Tab-separated table of C-alpha atoms in Angstrom:
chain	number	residue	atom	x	y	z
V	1	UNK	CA	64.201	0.239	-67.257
V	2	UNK	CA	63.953	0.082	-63.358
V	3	UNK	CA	63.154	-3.667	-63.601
V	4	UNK	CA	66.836	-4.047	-65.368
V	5	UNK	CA	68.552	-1.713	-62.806
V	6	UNK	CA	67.577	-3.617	-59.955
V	7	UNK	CA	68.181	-7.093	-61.936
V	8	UNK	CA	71.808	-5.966	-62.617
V	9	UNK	CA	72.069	-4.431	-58.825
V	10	UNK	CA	71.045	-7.524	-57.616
V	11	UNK	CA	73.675	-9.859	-59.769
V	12	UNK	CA	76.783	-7.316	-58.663
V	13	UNK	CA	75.528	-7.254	-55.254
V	14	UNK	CA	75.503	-11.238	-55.789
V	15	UNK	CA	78.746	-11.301	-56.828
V	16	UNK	CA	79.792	-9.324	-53.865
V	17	UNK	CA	77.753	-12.280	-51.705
V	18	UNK	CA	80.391	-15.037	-53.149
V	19	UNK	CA	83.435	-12.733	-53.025
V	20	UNK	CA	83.221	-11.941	-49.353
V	21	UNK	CA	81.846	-16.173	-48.846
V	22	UNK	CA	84.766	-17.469	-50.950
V	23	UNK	CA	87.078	-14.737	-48.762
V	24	UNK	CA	85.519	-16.359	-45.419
V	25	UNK	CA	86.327	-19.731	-46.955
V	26	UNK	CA	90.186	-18.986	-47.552
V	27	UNK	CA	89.934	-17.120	-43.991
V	28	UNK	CA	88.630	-20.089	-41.799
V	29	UNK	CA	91.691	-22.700	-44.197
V	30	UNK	CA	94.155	-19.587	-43.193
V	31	UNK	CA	93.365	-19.713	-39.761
V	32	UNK	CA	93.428	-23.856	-39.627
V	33	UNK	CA	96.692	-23.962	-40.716
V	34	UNK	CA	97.774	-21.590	-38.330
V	35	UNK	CA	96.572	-24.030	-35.764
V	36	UNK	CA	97.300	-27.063	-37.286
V	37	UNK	CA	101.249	-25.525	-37.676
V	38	UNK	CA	101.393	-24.249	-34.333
V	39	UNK	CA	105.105	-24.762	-34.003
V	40	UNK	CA	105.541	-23.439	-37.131
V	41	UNK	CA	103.678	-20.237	-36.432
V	42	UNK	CA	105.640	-20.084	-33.170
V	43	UNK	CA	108.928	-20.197	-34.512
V	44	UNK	CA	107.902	-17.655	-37.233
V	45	UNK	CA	106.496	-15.096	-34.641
V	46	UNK	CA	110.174	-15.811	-32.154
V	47	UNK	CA	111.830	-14.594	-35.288
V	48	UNK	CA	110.486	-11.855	-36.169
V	49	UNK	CA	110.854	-10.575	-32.888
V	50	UNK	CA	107.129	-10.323	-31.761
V	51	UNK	CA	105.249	-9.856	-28.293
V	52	UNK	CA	101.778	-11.082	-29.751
V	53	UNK	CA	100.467	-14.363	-28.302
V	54	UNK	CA	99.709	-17.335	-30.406
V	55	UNK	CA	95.818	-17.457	-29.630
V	56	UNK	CA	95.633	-13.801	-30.546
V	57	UNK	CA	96.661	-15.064	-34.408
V	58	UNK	CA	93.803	-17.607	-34.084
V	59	UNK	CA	91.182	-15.191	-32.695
V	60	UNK	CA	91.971	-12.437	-35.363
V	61	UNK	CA	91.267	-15.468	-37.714
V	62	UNK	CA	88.113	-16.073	-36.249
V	63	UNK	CA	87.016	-12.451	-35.898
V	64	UNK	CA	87.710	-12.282	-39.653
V	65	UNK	CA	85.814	-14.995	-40.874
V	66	UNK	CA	82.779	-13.633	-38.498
V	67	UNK	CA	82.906	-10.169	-40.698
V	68	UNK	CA	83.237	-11.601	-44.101
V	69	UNK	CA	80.184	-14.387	-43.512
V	70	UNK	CA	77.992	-11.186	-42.015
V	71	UNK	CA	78.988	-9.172	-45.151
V	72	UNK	CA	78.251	-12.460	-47.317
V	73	UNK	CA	74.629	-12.651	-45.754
V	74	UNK	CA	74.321	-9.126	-45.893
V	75	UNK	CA	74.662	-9.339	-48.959
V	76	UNK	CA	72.299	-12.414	-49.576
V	77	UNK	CA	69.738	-10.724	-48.215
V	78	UNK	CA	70.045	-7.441	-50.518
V	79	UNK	CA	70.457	-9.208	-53.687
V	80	UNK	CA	67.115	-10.540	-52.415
V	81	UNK	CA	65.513	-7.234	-52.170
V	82	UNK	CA	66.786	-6.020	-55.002
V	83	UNK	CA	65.271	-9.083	-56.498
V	84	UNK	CA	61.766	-8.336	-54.916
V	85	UNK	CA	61.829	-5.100	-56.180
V	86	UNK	CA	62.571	-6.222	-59.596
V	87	UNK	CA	59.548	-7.910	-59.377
V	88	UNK	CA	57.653	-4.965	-58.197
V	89	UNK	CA	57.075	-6.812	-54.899
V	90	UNK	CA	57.852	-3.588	-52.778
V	91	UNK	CA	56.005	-3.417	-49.390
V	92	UNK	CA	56.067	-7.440	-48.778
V	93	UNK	CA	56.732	-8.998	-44.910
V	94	UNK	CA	60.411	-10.223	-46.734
V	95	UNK	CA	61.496	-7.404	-47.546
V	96	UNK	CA	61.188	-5.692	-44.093
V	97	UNK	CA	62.703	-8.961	-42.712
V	98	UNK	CA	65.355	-9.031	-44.713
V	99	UNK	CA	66.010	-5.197	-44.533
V	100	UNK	CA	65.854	-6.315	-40.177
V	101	UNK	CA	68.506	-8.922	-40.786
V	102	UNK	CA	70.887	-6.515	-42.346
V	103	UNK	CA	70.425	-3.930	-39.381
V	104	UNK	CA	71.283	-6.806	-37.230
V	105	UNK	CA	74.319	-8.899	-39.068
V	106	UNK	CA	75.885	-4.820	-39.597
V	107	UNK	CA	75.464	-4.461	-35.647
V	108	UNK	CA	77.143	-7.759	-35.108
V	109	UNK	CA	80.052	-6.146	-37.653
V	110	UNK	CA	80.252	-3.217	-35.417
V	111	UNK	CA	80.471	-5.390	-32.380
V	112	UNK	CA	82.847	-7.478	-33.633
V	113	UNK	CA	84.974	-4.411	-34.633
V	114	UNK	CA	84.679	-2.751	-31.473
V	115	UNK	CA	85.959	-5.976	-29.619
V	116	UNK	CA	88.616	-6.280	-31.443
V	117	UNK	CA	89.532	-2.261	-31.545
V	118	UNK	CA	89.753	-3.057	-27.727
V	119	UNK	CA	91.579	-6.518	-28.019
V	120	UNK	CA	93.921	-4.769	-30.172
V	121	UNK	CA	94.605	-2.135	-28.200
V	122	UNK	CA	94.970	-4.010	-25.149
V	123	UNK	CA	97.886	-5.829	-26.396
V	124	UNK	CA	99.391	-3.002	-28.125
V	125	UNK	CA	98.930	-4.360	-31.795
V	126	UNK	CA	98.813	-0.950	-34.112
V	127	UNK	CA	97.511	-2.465	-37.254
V	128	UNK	CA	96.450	-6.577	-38.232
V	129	UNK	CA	94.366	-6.176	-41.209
V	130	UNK	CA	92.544	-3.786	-43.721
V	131	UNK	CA	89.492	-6.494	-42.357
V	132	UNK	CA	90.015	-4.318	-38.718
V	133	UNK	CA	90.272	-0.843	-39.822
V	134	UNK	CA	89.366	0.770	-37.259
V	135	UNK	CA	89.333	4.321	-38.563
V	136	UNK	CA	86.715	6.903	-38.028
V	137	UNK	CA	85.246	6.274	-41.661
V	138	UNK	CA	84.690	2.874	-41.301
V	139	UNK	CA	82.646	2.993	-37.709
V	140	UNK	CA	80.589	5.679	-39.918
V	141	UNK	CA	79.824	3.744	-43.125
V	142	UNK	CA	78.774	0.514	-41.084
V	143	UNK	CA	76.240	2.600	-38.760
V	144	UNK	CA	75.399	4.219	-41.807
V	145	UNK	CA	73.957	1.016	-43.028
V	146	UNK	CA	72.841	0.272	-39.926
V	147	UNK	CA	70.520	3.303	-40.178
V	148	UNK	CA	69.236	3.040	-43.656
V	149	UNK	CA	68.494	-0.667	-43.063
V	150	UNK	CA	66.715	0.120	-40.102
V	151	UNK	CA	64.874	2.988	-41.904
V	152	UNK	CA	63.900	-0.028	-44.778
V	153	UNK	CA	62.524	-1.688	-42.073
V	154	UNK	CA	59.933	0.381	-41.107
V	155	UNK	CA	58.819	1.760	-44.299
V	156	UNK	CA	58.886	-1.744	-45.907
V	157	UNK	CA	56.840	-2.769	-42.842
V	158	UNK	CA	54.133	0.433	-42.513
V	159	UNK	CA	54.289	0.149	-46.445
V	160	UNK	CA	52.959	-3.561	-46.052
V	161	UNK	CA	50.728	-2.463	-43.480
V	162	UNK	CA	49.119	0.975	-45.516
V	163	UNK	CA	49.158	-1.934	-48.541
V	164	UNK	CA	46.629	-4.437	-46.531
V	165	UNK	CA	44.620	-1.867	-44.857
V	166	UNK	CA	44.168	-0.790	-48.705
V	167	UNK	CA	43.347	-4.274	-49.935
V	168	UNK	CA	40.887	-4.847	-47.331
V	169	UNK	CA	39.197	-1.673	-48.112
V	170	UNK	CA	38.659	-2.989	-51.717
């Protein structure tokens, strides 16, 4: 039963991996045509009426592709857990690497998020994307993660070490 809950965790959570890649993907041709059309884009943004600048377009682009990849490898990495754990390979050096890589692709997230909150803000631009929310709730959930992969980290890592100070006991 728990071998089948984390093999079906880890194929959703795979799923997930290729959603958010295949949304990076259609991100980085998004933003490419918005360079490759400059004029285009230009013209667009005269008529419309608005004060942003062109680079800001290309740098929100950017920005977004740099969340969805982090989410994609986040992901990567916890499918891989999962798939550890389906294994009953629990306290292994992986899985507190992995669960380290996480903490730091979800602090990257929150970095990118806070640069753009102040980007944003700094040229008075009140809402790009549901990719930038920059609510309350979403600063919360990501250092949420941030926590409970950091807590993985350690107890997959004194875990590994309690398991080979066992082992060398025997």
């Amino acid at each position: 039963m728990k071998k089948t809950l984390f093999t079906i965790a880890s194929i959703c959570v795979k799923v997930l991996q290729y959603l958010f890649i295949f949304c990076a993907i259609l991100t980085a041709f998004g933003t490419v045509a918005f360079i490759s059309q400059k004029n285009l884009v230009l013209s667009y943004v005269k008529e419309l009426s608005l004060n942003t600048p062109y680079f800001l377009f290309i740098t929100v682009g950017f920005m977004g592709v740099i969340v969805l990849i982090c989410y994609g490898m986040s992901a990567k990495y916890f499918a891989s857990i999962l798939k550890n754990m389906a294994s009953e390979n629990y306290f292994i050096q992986e899985n507190s690497r992995f669960s380290l890589i996480i903490t730091l692709l979800t602090l990257l997230i929150i970095l990118v998020q806070l640069i753009s909150t102040f980007v944003f803000q700094w040229f008075d631009i009140p809402k790009t994307s549901a990719l930038f929310n920059f609510s309350h709730v979403n600063y919360f959930y990501n250092i949420v993660i941030v926590l409970i992969a950091s807590a993985a980290y350690f107890i997959f890592k004194s875990g590994k070490a309690t398991k080979d100070d066992a082992e060398s006991i025997i």
